[in-house]
Short mmCIF file of N, CA and C in Angstrom, two decimals:
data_model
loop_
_atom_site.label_atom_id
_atom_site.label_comp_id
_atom_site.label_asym_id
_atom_site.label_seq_id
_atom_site.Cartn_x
_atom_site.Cartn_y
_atom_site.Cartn_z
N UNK A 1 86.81 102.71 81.72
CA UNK A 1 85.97 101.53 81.60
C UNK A 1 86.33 100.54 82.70
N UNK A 2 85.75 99.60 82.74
CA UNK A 2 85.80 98.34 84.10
C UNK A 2 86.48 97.48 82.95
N UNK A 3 87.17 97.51 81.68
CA UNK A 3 87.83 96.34 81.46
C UNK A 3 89.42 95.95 82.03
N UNK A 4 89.84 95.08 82.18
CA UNK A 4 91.39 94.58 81.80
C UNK A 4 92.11 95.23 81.51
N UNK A 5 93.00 95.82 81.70
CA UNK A 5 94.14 96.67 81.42
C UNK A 5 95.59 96.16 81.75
N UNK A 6 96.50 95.81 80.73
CA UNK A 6 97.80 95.99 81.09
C UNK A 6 98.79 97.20 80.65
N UNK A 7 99.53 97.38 81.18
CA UNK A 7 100.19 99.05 80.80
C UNK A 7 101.75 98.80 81.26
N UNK A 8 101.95 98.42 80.05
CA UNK A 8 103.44 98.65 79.66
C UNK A 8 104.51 99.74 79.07
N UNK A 9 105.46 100.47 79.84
CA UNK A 9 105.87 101.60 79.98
C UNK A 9 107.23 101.47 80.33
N UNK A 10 108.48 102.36 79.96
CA UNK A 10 109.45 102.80 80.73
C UNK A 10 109.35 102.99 82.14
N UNK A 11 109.96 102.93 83.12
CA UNK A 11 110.34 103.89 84.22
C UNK A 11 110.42 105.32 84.02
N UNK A 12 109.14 105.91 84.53
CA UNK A 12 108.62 107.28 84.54
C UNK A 12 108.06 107.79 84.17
N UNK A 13 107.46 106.58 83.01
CA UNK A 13 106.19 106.91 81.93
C UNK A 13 104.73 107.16 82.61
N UNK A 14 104.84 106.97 84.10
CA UNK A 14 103.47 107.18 84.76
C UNK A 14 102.53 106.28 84.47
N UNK A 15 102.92 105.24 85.02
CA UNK A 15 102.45 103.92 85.85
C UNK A 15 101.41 103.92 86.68
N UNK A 16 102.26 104.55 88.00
CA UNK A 16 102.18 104.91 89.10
C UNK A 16 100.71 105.82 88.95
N UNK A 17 101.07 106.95 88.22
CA UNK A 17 99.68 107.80 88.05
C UNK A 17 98.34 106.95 87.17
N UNK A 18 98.31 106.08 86.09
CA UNK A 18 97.45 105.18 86.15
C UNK A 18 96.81 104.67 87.22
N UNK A 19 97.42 104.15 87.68
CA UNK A 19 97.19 103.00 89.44
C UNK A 19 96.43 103.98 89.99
N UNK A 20 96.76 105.06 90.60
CA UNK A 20 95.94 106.31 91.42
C UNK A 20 94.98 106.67 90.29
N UNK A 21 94.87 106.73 89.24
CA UNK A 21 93.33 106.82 88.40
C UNK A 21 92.18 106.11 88.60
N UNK A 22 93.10 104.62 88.48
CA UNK A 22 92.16 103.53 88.81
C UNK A 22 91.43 103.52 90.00
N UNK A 23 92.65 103.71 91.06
CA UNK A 23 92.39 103.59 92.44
C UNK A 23 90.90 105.01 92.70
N UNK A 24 91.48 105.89 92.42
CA UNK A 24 90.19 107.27 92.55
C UNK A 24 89.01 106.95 91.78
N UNK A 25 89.15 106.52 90.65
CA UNK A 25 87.75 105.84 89.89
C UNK A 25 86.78 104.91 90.80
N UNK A 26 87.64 103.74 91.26
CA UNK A 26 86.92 102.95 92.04
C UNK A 26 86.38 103.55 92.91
N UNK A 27 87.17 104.30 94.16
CA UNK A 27 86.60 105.10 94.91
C UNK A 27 85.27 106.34 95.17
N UNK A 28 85.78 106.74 94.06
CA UNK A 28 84.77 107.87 93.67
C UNK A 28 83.58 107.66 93.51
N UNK A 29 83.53 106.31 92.14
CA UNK A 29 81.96 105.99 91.57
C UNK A 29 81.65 105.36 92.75
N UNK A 30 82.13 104.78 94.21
CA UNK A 30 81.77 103.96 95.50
C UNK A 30 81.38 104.95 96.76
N UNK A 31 81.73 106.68 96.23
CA UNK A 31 80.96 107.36 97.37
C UNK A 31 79.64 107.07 97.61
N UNK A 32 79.14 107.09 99.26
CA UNK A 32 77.92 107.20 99.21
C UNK A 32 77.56 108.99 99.99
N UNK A 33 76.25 109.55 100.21
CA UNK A 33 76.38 110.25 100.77
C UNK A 33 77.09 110.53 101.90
N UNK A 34 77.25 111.34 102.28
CA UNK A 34 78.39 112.03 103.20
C UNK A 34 77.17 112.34 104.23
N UNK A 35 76.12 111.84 104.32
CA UNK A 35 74.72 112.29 105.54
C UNK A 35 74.61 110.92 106.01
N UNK A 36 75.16 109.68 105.88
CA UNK A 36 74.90 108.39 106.31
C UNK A 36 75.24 108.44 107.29
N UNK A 37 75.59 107.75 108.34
CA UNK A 37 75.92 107.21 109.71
C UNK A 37 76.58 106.17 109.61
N UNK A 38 78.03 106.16 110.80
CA UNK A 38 78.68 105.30 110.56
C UNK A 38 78.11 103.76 110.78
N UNK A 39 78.03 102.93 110.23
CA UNK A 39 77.51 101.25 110.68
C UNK A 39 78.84 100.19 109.56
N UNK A 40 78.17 99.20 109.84
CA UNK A 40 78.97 97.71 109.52
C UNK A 40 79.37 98.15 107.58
N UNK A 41 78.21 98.12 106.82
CA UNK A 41 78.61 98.65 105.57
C UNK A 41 79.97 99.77 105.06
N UNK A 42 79.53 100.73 105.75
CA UNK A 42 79.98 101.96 105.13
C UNK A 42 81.33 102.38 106.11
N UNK A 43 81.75 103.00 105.60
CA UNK A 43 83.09 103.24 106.51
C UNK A 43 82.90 105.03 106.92
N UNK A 44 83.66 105.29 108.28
CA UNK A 44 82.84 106.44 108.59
C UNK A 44 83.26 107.47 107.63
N UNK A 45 84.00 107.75 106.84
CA UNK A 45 83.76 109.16 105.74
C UNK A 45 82.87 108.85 104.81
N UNK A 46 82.23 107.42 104.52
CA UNK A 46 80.88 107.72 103.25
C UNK A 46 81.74 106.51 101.92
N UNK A 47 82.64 106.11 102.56
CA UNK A 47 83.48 104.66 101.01
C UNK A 47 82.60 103.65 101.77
N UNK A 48 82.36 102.66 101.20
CA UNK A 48 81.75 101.30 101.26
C UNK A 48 82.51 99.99 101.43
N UNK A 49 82.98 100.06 101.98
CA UNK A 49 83.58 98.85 102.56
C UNK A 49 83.50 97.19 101.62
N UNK A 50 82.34 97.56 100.87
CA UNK A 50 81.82 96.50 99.76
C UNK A 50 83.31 96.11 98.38
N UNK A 51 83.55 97.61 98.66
CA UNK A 51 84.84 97.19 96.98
C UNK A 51 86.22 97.98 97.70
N UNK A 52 87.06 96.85 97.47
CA UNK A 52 88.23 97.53 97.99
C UNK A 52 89.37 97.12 96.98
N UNK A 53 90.72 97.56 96.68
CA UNK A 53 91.73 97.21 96.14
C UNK A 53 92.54 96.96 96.57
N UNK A 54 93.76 95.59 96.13
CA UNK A 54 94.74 95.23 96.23
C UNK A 54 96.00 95.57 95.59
N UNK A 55 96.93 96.27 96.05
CA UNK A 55 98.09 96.12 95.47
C UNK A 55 99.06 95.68 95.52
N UNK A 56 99.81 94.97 94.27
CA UNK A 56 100.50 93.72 94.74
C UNK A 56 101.85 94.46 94.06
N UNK A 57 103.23 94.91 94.68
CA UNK A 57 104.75 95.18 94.20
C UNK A 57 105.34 93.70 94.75
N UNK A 58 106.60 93.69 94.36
CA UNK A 58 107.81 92.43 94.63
C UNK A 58 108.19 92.87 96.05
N UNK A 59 107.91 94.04 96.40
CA UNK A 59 108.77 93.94 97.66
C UNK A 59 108.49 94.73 99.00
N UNK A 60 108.78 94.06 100.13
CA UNK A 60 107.97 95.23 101.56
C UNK A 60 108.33 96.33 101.11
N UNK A 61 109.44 96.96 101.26
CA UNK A 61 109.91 98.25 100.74
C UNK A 61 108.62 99.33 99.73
N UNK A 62 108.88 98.48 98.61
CA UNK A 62 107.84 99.33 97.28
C UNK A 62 106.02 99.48 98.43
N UNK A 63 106.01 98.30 98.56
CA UNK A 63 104.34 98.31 99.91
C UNK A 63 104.73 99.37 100.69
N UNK A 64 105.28 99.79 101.36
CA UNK A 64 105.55 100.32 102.51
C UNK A 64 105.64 102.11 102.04
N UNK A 65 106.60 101.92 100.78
CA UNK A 65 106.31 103.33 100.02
C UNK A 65 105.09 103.97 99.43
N UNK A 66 104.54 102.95 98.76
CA UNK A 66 103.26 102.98 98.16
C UNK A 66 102.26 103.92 99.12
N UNK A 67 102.23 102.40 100.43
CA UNK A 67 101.50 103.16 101.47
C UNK A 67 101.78 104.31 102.14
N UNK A 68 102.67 105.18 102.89
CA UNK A 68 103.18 106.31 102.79
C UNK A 68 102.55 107.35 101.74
N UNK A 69 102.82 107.31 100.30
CA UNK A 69 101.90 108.37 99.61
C UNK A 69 100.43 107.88 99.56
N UNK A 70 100.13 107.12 99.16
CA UNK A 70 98.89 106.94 98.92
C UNK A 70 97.69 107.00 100.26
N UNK A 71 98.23 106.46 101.26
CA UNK A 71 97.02 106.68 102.51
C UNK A 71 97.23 108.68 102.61
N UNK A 72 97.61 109.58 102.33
CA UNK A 72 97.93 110.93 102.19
C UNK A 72 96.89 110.82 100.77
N UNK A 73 96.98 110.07 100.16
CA UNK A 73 96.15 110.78 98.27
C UNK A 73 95.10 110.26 98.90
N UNK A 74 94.69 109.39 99.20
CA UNK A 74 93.30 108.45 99.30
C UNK A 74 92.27 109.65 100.27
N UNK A 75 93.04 110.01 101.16
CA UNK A 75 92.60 110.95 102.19
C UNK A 75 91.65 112.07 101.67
N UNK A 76 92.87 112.64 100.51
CA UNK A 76 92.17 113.94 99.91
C UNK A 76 90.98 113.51 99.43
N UNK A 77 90.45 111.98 98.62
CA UNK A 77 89.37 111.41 98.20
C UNK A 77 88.12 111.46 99.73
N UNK A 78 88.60 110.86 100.50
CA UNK A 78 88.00 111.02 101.68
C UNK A 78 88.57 110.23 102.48
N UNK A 79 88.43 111.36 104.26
CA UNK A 79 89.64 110.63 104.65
C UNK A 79 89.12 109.36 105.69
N UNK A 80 87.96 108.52 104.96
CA UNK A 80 87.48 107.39 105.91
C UNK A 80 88.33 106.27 105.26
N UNK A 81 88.74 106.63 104.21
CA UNK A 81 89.60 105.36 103.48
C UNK A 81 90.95 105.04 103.93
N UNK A 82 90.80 103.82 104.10
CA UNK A 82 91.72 103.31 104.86
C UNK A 82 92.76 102.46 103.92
N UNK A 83 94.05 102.36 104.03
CA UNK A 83 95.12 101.56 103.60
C UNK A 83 96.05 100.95 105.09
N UNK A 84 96.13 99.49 104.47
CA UNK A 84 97.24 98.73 105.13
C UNK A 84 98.14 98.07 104.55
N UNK A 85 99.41 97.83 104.76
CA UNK A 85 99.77 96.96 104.49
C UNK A 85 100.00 95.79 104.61
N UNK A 86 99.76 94.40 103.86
CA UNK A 86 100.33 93.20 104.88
C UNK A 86 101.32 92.57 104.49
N UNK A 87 102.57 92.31 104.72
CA UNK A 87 103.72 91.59 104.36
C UNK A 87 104.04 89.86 105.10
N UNK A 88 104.89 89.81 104.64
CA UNK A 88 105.20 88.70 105.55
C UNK A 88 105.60 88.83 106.73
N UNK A 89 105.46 90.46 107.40
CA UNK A 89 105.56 90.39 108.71
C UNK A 89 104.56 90.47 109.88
N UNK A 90 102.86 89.80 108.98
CA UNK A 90 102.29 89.76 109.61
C UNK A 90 102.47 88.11 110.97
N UNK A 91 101.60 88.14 111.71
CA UNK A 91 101.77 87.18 113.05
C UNK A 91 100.53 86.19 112.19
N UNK A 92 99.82 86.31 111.94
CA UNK A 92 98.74 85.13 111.81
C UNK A 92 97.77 85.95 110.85
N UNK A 93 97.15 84.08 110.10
CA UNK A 93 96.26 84.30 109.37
C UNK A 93 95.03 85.14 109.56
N UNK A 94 94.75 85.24 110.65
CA UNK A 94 93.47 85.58 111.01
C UNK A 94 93.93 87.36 111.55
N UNK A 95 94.84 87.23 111.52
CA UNK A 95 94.96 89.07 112.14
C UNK A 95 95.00 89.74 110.40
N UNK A 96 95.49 88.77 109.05
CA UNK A 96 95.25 89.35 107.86
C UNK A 96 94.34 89.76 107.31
N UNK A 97 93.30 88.58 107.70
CA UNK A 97 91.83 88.82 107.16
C UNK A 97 90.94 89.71 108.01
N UNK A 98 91.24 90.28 109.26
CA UNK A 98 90.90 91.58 110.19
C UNK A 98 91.44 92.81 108.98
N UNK A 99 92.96 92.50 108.91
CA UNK A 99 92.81 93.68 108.41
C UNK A 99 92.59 94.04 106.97
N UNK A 100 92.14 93.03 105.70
CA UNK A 100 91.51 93.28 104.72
C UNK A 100 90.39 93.45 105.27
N UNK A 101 89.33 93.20 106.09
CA UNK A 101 87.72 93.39 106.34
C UNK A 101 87.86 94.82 106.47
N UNK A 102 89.01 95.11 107.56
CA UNK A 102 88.88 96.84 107.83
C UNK A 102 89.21 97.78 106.98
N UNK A 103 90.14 97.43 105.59
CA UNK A 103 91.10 98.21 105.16
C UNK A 103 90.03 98.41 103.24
N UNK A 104 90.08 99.57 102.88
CA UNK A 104 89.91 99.76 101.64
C UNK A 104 90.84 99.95 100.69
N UNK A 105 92.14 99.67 101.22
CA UNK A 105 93.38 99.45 99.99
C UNK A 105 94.47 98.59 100.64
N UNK A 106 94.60 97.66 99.72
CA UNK A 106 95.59 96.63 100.53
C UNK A 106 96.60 96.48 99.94
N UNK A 107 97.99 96.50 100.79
CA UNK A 107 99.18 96.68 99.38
C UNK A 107 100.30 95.51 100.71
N UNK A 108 100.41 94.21 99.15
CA UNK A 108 101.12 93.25 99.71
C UNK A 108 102.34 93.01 98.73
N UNK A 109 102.92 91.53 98.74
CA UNK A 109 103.59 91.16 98.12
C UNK A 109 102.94 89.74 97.33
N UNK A 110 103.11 89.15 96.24
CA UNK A 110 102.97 88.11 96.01
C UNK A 110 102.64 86.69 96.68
N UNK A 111 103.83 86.72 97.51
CA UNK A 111 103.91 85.63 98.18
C UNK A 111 103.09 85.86 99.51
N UNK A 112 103.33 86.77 99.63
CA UNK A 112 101.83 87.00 101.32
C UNK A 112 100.49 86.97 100.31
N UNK A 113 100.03 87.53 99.43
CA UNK A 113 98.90 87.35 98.86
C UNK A 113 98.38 86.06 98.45
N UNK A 114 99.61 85.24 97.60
CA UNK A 114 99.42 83.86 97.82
C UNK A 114 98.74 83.01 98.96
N UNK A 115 99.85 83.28 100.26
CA UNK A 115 99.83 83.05 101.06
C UNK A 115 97.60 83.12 101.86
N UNK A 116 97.52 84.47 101.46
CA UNK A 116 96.49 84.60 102.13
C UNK A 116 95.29 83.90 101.43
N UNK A 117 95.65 84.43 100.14
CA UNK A 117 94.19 83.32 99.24
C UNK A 117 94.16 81.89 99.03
N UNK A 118 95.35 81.60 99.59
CA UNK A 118 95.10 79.70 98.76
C UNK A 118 93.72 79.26 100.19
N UNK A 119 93.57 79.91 100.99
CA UNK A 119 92.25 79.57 101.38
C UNK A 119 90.80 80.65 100.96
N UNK A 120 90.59 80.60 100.01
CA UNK A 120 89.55 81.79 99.72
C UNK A 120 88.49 80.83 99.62
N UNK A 121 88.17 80.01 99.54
CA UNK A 121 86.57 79.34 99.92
C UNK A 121 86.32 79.94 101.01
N UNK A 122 86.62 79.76 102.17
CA UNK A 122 86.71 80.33 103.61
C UNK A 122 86.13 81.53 103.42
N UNK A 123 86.66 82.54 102.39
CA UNK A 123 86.56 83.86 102.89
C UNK A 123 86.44 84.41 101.32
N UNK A 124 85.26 83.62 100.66
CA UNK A 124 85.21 84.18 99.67
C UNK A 124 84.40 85.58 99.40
N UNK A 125 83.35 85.75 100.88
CA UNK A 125 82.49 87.13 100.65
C UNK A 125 83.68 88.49 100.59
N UNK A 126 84.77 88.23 101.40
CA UNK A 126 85.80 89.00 102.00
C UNK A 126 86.13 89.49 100.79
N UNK A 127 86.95 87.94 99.66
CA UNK A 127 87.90 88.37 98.80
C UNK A 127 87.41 88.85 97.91
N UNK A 128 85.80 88.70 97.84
CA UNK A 128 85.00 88.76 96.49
C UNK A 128 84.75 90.45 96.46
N UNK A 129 84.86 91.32 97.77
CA UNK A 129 84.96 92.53 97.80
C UNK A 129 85.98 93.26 97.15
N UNK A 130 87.07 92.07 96.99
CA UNK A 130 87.98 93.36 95.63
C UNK A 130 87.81 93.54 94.45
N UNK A 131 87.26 94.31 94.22
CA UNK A 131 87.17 94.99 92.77
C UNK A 131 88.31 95.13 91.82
N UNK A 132 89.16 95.62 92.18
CA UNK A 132 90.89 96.37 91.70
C UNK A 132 91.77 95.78 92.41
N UNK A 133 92.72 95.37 91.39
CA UNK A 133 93.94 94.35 91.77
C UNK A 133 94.69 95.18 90.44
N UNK A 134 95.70 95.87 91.40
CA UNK A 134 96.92 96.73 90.77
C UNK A 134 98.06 95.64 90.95
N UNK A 135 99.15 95.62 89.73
CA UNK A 135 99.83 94.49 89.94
C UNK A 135 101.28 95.57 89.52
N UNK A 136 102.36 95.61 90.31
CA UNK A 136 103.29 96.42 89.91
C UNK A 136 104.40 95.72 89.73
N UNK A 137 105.34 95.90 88.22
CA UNK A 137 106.57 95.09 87.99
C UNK A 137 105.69 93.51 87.53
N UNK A 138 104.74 93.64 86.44
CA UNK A 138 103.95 92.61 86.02
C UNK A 138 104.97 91.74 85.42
N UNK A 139 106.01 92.06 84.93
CA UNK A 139 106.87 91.33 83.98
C UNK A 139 107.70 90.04 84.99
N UNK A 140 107.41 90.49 86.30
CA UNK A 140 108.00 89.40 87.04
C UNK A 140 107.50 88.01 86.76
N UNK A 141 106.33 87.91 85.87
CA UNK A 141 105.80 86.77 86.04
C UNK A 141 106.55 85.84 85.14
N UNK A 142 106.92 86.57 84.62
CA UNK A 142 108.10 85.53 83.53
C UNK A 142 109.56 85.14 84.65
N UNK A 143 109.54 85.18 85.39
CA UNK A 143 111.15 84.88 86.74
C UNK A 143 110.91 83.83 86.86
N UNK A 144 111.62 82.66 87.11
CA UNK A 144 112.06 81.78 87.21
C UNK A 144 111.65 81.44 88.29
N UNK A 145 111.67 82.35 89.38
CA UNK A 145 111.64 81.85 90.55
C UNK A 145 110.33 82.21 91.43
N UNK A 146 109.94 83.55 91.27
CA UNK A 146 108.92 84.39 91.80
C UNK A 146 107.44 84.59 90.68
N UNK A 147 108.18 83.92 89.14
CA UNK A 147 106.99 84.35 88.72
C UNK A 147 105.90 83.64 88.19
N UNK A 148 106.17 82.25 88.92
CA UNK A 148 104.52 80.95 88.95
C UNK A 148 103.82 81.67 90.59
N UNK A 149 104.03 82.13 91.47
CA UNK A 149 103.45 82.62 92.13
C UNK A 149 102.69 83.84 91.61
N UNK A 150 103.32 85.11 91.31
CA UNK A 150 102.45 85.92 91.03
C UNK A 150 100.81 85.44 89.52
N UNK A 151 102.18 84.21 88.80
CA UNK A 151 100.68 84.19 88.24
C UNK A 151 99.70 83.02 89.15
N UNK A 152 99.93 82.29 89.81
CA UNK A 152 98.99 81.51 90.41
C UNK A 152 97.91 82.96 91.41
N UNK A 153 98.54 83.67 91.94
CA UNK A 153 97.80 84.58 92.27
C UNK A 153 96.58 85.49 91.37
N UNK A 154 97.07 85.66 90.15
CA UNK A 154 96.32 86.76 89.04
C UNK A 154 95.72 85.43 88.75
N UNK A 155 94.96 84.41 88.81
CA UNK A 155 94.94 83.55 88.35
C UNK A 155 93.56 82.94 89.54
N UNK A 156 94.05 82.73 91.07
CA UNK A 156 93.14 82.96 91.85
C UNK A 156 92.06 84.01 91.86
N UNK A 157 92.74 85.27 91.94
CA UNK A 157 92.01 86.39 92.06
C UNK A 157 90.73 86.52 91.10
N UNK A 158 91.44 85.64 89.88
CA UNK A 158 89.89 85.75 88.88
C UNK A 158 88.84 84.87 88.82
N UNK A 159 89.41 83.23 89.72
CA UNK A 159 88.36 82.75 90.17
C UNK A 159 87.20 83.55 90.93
N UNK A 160 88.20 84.23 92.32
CA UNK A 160 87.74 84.69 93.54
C UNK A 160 86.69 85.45 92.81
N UNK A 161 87.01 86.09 91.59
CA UNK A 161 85.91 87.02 91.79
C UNK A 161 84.77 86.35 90.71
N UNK A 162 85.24 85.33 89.74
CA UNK A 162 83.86 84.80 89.24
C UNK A 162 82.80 83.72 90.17
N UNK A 163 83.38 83.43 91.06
CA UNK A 163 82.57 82.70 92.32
C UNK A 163 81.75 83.42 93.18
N UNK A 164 82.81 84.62 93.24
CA UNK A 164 81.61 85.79 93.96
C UNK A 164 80.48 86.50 93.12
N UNK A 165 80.52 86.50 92.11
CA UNK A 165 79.96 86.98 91.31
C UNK A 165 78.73 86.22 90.93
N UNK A 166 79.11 84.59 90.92
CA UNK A 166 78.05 84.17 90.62
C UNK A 166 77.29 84.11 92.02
N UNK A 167 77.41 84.01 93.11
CA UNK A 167 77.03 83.92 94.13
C UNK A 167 76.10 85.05 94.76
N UNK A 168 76.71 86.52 93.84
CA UNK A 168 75.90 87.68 93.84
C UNK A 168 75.75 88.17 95.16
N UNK A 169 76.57 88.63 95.88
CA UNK A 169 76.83 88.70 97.29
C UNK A 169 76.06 89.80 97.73
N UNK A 170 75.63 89.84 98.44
CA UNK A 170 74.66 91.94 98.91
C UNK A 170 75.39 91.83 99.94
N UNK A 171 75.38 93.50 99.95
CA UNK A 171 76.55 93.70 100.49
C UNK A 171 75.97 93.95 102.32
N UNK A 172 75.18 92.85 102.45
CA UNK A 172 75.25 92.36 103.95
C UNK A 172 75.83 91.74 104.26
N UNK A 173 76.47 90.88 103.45
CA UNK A 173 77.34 89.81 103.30
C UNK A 173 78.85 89.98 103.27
N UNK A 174 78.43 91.16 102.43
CA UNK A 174 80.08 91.97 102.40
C UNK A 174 80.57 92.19 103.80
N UNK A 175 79.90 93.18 104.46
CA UNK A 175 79.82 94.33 105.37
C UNK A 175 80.28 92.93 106.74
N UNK A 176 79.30 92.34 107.01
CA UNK A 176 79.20 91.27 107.99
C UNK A 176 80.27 90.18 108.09
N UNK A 177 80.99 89.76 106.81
CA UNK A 177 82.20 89.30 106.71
C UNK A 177 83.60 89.10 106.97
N UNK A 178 83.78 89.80 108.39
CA UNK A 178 84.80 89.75 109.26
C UNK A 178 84.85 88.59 110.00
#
């Protein structure tokens, strides 16, 4: 289903394999034919550039792993789908939002995600393209220190997307949004 999900588990209870359910669901029901031509919308294996996902772990490391298997799984889905990561070792705002426009899976940290949305008026067609926001080690939000950020983030993200929503974006808007 497209509802809300939280999924609370041991270490090894298959988390991880949820997240890649989700992630292939989104993907899948977002094929378009495989006879299109590459342009601004569609990305050249036939994913749509319109809905993409975020994934948010505590740390470059877990991003950096994530990405490693998953741009390999996403592939087998089709290999126009693209993953990046952005950490805090990106150079500038504007080289982030290049690479969410280009990227169909985005795997950050909290505080760079923060970082990138506290301006989402700006770039609300952009942000309003994520569909799926995977949140890993959710319990952080109770930390003392790290965890008014992650929720000010889960918290943005659901504006971001009831603003886009009401706004009803077509996805010329999407596509053109770089």
């Amino acid at each position: 289903s497209d509802d809300n999900v939280i999924i609370s588990a041991p270490t090894g209870a298959g988390k991880t394999v949820l997240f890649e359910m989700a992630m292939a669901r989104m993907f899948a029901s977002n094929l378009v034919g495989k006879h299109l031509q590459h342009n601004k919308q569609y990305g050249i294996g036939g994913v749509s550039n319109m809905r993409k996902a975020v994934y948010i772990a505590p740390s470059k490391a877990l991003c950096e792993e994530r990405q490693a298997d998953w741009s390999k799984r996403v592939a087998d889905i089709d290999p126009g789908i693209t993953c990046t990561t952005i950490t805090g070792d990106a150079t500038t705002s504007s080289s982030c939002y290049a690479e969410i426009a280009s990227a169909h899976l985005i795997l950050t940290t909290p505080e760079k995600w923060d970082s990138i949305t506290r301006r989402w008026n700006d770039y609300v067609v952009l942000l309003g393209s994520i569909k799926l926001v995977l949140v890993d080690e959710v319990h952080m939000i109770g930390e003392a220190e790290r965890g008014s950020c992650l929720e000010s983030v889960l918290n943005r993200m659901k504006a971001i997307h009831r603003a886009a929503t009401a706004r009803k974006l077509t996805s010329v808007e999407i596509a053109t949004s770089r």
